mmCIF file of C-alpha atoms and ligand atoms in Angstrom:
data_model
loop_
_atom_site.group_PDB
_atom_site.id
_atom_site.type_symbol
_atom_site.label_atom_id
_atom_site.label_comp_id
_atom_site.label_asym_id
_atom_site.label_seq_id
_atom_site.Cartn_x
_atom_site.Cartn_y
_atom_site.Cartn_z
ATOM 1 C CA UNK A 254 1.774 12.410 9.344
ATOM 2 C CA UNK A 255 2.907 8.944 10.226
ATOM 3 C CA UNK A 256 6.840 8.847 9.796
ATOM 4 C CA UNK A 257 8.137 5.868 10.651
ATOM 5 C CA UNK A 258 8.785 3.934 14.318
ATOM 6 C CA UNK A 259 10.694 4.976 16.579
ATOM 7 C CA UNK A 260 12.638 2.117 16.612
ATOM 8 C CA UNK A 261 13.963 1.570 13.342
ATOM 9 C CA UNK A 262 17.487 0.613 11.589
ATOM 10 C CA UNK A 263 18.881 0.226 8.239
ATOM 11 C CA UNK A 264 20.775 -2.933 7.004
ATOM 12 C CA UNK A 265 22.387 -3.517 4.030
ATOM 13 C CA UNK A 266 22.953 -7.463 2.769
ATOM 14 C CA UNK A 267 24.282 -6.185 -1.062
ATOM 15 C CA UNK A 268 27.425 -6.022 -2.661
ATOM 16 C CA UNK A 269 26.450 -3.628 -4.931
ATOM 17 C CA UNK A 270 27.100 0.191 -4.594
ATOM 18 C CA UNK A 271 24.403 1.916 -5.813
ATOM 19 C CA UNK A 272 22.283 -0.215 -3.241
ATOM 20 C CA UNK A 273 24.963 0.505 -0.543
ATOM 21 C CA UNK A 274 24.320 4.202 -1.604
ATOM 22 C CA UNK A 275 20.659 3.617 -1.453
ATOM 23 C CA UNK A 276 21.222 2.560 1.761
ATOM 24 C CA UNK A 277 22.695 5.414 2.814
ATOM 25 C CA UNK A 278 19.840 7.923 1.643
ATOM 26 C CA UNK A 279 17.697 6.062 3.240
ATOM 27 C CA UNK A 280 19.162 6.160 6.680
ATOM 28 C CA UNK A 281 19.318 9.953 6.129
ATOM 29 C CA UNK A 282 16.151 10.193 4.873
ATOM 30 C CA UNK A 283 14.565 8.219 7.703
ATOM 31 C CA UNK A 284 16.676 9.113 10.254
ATOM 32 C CA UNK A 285 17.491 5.495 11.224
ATOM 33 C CA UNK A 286 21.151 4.319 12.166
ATOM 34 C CA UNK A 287 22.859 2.359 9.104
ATOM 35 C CA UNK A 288 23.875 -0.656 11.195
ATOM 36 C CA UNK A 289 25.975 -3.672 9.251
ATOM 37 C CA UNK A 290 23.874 -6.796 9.612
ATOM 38 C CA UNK A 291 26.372 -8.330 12.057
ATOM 39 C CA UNK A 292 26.973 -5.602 14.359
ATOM 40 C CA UNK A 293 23.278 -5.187 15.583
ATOM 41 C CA UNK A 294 24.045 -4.109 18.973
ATOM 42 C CA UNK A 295 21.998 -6.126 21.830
ATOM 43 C CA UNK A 296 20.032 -2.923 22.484
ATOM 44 C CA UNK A 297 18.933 -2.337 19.073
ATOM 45 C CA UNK A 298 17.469 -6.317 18.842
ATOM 46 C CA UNK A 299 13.996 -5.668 19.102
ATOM 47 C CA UNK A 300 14.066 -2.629 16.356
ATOM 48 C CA UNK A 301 12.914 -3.134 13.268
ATOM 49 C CA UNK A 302 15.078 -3.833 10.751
ATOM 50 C CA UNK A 303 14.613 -2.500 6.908
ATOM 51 C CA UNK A 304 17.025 -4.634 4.979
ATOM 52 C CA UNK A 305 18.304 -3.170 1.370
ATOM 53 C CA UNK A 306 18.732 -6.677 -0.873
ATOM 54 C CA UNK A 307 19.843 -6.402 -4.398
ATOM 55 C CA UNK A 308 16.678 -7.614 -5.306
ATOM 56 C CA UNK A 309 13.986 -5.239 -3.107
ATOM 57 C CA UNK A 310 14.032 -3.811 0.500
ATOM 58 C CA UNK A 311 12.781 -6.192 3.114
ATOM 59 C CA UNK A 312 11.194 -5.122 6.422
ATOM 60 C CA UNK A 313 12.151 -7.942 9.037
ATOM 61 C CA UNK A 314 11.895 -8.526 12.821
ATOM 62 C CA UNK A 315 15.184 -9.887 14.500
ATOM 63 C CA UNK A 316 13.827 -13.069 14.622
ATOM 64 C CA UNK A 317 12.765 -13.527 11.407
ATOM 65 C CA UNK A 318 15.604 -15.658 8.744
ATOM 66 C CA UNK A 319 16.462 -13.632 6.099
ATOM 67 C CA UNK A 320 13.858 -13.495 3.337
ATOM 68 C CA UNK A 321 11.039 -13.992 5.735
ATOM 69 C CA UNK A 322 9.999 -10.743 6.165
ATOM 70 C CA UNK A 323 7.944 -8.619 4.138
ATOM 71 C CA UNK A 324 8.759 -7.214 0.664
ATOM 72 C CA UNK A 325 6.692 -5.139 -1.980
ATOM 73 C CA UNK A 326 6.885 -7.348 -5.554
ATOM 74 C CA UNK A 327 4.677 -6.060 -8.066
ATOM 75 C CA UNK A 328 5.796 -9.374 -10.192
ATOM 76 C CA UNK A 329 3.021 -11.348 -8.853
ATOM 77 C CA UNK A 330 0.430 -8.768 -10.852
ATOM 78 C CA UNK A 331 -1.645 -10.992 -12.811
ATOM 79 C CA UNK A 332 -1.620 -8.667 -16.225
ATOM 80 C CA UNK A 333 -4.035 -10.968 -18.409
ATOM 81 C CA UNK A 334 -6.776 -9.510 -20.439
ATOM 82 C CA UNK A 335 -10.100 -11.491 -20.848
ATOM 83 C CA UNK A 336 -10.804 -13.563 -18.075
ATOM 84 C CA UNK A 337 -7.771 -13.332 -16.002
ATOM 85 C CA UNK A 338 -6.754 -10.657 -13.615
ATOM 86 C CA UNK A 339 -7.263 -7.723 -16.060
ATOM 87 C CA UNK A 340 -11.022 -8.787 -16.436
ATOM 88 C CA UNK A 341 -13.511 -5.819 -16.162
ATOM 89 C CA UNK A 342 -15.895 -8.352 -14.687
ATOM 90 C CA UNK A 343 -13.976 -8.415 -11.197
ATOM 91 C CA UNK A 344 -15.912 -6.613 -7.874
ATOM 92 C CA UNK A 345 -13.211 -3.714 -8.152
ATOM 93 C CA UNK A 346 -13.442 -2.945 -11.813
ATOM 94 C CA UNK A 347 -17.216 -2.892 -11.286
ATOM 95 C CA UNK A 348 -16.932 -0.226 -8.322
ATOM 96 C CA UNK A 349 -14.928 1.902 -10.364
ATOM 97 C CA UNK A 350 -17.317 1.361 -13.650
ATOM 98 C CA UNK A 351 -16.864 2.969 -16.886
ATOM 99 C CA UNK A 352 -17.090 6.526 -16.096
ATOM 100 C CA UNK A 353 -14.249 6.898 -13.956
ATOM 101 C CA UNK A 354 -11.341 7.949 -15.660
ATOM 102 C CA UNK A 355 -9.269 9.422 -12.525
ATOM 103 C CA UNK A 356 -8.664 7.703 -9.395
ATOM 104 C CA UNK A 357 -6.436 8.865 -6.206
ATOM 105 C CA UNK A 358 -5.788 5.789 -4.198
ATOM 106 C CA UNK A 359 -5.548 7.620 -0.308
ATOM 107 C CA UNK A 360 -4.417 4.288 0.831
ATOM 108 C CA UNK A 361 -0.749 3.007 -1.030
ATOM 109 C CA UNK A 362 -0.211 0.634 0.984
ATOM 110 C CA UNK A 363 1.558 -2.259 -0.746
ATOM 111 C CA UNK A 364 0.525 -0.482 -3.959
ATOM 112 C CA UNK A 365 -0.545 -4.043 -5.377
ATOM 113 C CA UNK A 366 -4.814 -2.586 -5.931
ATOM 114 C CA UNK A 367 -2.876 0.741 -7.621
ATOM 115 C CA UNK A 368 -1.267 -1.170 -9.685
ATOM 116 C CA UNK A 369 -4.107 -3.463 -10.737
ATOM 117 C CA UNK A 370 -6.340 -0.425 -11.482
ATOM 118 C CA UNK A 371 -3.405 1.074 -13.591
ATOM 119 C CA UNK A 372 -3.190 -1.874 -16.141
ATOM 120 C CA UNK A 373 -7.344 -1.861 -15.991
ATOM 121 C CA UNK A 374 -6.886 1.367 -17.621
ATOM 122 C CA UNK A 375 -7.343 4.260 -14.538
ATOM 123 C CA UNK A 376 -5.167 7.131 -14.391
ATOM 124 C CA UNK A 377 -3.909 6.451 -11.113
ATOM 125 C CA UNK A 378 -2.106 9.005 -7.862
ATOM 126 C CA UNK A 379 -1.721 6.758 -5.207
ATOM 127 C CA UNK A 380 -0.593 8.624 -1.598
ATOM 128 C CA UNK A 381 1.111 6.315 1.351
ATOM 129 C CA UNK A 382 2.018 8.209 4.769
ATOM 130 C CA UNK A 383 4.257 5.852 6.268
ATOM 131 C CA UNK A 384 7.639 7.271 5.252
ATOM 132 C CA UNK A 385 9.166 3.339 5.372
ATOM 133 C CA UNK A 386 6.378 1.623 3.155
ATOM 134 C CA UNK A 387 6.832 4.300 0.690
ATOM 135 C CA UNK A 388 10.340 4.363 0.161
ATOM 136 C CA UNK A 389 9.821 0.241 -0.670
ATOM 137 C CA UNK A 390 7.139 0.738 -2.697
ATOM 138 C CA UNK A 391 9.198 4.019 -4.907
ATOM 139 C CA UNK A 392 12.237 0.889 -5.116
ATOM 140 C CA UNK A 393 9.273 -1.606 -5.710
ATOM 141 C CA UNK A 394 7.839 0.279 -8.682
ATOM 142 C CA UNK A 395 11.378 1.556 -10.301
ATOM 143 C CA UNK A 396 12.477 -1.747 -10.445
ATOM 144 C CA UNK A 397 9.185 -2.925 -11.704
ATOM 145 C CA UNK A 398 8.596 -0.756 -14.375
ATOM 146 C CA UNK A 399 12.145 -1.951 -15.763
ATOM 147 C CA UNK A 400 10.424 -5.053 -17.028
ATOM 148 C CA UNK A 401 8.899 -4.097 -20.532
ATOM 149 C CA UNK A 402 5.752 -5.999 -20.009
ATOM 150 C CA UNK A 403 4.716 -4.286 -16.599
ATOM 151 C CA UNK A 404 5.997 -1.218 -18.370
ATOM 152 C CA UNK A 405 3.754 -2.113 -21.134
ATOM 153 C CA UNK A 406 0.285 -2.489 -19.119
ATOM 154 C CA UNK A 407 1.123 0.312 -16.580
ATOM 155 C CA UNK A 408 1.827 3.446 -19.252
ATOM 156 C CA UNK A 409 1.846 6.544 -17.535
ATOM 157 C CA UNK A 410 -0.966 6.222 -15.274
ATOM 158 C CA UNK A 411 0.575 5.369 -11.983
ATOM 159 C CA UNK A 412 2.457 7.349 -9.639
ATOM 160 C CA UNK A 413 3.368 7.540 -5.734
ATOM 161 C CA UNK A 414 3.173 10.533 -3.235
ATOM 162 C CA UNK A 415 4.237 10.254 0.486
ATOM 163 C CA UNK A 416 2.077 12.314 2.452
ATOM 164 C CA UNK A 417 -1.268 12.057 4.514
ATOM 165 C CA UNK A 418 -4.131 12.258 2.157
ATOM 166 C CA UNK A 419 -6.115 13.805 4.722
ATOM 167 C CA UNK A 420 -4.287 16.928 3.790
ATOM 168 C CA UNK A 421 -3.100 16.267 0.515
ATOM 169 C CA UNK A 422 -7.088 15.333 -1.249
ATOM 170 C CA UNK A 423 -8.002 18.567 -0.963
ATOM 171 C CA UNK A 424 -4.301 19.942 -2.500
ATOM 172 C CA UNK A 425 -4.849 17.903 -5.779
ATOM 173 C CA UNK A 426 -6.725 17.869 -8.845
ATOM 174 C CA UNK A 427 -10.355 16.413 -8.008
ATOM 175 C CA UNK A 428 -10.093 12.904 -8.948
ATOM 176 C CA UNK A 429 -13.298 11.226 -10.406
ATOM 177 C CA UNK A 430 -13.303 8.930 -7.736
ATOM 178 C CA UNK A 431 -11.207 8.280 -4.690
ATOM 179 C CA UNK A 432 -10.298 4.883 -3.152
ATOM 180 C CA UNK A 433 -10.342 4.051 0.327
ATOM 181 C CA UNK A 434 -8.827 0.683 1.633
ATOM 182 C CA UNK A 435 -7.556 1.412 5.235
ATOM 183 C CA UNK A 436 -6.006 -1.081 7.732
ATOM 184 C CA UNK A 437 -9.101 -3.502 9.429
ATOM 185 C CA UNK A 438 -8.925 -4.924 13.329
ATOM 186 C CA UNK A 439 -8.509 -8.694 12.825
ATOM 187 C CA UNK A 440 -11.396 -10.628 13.878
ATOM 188 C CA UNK A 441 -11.878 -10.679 17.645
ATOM 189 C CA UNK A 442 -11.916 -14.202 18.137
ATOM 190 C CA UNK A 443 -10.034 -15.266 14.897
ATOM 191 C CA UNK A 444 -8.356 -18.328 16.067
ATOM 192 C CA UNK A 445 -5.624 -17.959 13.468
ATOM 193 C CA UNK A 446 -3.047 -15.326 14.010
ATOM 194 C CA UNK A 447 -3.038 -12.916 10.846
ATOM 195 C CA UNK A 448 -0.099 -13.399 8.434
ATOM 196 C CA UNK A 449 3.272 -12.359 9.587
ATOM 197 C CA UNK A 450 3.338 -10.067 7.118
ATOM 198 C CA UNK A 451 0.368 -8.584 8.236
ATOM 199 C CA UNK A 452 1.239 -8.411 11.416
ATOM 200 C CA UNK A 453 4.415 -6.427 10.147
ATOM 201 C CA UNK A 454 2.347 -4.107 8.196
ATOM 202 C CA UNK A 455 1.050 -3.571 11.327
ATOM 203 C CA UNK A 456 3.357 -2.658 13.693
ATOM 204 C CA UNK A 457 4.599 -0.143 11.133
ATOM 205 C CA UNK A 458 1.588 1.556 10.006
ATOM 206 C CA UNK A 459 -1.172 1.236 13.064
ATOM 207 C CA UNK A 460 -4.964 0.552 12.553
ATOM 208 C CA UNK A 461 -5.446 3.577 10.743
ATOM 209 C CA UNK A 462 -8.151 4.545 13.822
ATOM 210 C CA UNK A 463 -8.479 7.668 11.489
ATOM 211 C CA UNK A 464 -10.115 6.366 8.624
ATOM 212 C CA UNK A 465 -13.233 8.007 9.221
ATOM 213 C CA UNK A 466 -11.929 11.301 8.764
ATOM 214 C CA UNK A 467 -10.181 10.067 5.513
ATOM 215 C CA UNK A 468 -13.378 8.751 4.524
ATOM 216 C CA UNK A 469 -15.234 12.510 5.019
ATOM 217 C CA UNK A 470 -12.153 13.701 2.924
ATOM 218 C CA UNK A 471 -12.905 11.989 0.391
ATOM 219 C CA UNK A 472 -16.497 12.550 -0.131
ATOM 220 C CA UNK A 473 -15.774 15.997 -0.149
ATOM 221 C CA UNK A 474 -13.102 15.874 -2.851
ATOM 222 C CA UNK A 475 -14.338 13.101 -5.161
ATOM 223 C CA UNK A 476 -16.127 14.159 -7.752
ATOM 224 C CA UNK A 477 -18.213 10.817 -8.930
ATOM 225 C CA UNK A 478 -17.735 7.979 -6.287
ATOM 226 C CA UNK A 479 -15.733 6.709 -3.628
ATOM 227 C CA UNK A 480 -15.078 3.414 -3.095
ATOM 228 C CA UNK A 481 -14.047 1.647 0.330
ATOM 229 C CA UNK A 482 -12.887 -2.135 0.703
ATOM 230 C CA UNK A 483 -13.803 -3.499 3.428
ATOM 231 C CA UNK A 484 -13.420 -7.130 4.938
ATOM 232 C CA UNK A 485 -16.531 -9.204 3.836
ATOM 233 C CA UNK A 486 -17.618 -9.163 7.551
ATOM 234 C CA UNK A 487 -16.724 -5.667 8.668
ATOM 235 C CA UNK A 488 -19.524 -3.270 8.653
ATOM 236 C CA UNK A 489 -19.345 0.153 6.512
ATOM 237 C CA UNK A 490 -16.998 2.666 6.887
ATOM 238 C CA UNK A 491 -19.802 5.236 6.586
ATOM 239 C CA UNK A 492 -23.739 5.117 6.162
ATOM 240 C CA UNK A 493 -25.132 2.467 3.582
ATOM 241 C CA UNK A 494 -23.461 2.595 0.467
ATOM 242 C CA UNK A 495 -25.287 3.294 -2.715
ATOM 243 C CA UNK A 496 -24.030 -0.164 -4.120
ATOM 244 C CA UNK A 497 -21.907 -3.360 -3.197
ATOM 245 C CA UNK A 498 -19.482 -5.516 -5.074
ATOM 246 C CA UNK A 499 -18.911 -8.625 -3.222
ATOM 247 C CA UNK A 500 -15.913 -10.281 -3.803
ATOM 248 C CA UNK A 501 -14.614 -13.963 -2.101
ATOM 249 C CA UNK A 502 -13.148 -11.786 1.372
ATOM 250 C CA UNK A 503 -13.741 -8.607 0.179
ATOM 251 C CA UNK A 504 -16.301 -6.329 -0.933
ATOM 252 C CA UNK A 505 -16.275 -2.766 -2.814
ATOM 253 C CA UNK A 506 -18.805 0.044 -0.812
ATOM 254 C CA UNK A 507 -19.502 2.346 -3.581
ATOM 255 C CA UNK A 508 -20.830 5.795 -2.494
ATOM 256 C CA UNK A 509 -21.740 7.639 -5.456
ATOM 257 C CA UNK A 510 -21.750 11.158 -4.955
ATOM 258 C CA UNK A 511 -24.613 12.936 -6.161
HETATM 259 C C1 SAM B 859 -4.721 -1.937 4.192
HETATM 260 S S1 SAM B 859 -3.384 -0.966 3.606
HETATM 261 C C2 SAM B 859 -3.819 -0.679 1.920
HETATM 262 C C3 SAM B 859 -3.547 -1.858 1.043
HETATM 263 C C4 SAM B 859 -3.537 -1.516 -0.427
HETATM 264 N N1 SAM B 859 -4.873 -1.331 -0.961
HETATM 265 C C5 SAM B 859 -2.765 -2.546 -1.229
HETATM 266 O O1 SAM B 859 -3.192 -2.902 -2.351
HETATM 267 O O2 SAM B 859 -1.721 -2.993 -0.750
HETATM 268 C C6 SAM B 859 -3.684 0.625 4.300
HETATM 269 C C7 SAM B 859 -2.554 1.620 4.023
HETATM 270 O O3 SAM B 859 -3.091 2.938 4.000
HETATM 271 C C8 SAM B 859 -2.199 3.813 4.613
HETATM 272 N N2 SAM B 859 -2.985 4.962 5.091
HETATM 273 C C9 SAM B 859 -3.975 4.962 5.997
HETATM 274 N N3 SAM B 859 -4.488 6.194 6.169
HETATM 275 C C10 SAM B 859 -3.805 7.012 5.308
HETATM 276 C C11 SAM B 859 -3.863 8.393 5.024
HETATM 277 N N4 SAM B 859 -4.697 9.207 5.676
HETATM 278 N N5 SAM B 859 -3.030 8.890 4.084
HETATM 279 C C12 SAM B 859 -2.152 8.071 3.439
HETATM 280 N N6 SAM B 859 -2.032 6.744 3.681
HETATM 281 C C13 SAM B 859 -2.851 6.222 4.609
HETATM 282 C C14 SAM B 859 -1.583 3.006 5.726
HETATM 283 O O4 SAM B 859 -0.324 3.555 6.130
HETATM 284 C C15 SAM B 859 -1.454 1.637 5.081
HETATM 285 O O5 SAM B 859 -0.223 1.479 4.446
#
């Protein structure tokens, strides 16, 4: 299971003690120093730093100003029905379809599509591996779900595992359908750099070079459909899927399980 980088350490920019004390557990849980943000020794520069805020936990470089790193925000979440971005029309409501009723996401991540197909209405176990991302998406979502609309169009149908769902799919209840939505090479001769963020998502979790074994995992344990995303021009993750849902960079390989 992915852990986290070697080269990790824990800052805290709050005034407030039960995020100093969060700070704390997290430097024991991932075994990364606790290091006050002005006493970074010159050694420890090019680690990277995970930054408890008051208002979320930020993953930064040392050359990144503060607030320019990367933080999970499940704010942004557009929860409006009809048209907007609760519509059932959408390529990933589609994938999933009307039949589905469980979903294990193997692929947290930022836990943004978990969340989305939580207020659509899926009873929803998402798993992330990297020990880092998932303690900011556990803050992420606790702090989230503190807001009584996002409360409201979440219910009970969303919940977080660390752990690699290579070994944990077969563990758990057989979902109706399992999502797949693993990390994608950039394009070779993209002649943008990817986001910064991206590239900090990155550095902490890999390429996920594995995802073909994920994707066998999940055929084997879904019990209706999986569904991969994959970047518009990225070929399958497996054989032909048995449908597509094209969306404006993405699409939605549906392999329906038969
Ligand atoms: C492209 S991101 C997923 C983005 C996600 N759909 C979202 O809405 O933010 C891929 C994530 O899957 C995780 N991952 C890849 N393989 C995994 C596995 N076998 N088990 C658990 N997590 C995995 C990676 O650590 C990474 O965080």
């Amino acid at each position: 299971m992915t852990s986290q980088p070697a080269d990790l350490i824990l800052v805290l920019e709050s005034d407030d003690s039960s995020r100093a004390a969060l700070a704390r557990e997290l430097s024991s849980r991932l075994d990364a120093p606790l290091v006050h943000a002005d006493q970074v020794s010159d050694e420890r520069e090019g680690a990277l730093r995970l930054v408890v805020r008051d208002d979320a936990i930020e993953l930064r470089e040392a050359s990144m100003k503060p607030r320019r790193g990367m933080t999970i925000d499940f704010a942004s979440l557009d929860l409006r029905t009809g048209s907007g971005g609760l519509s059932r029309k959408q390529p990933i409501a589609r994938a999933f379809g009307e039949k589905v009723n469980t979903i294990i996401d193997a692929t947290a991540g930022t836990g943004q599509d978990a969340a989305l197909l939580a207020a659509l209405g899926y009873q929803v176990t998402a798993i992330e591996r990297s020990a880092v991302l998932f303690e900011m998406l556990d803050d992420a979502f606790t702090r989230a779900m503190r807001d009584a609309t996002f409360a409201r169009a979440i219910g009970d149908r969303l919940r977080f595992v660390h752990g690699d769902a290579r070994e944990m799919l077969p563990e758990l209840a057989a979902p109706d359908a399992v999502y797949v939505d693993p990390m994608f090479p950039p394009k070779k001769r993209a002649s943008a750099l990817p986001r910064k963020e991206i590239q900090l998502l990155r550095r902490l979790v890999g390429d996920d070079d594995d995802a073909a074994e994920l994707f066998d995992m999940a055929k084997r344990t879904a019990r209706k459909r999986v569904v991969v995303k994959r970047p518009s021009h990225a070929p399958p993750l497996g054989r032909e899927p048995s449908l597509t849902f094209q969306g404006k960079l993405v699409r939605y390989d549906v392999y329906l399980i038969t």
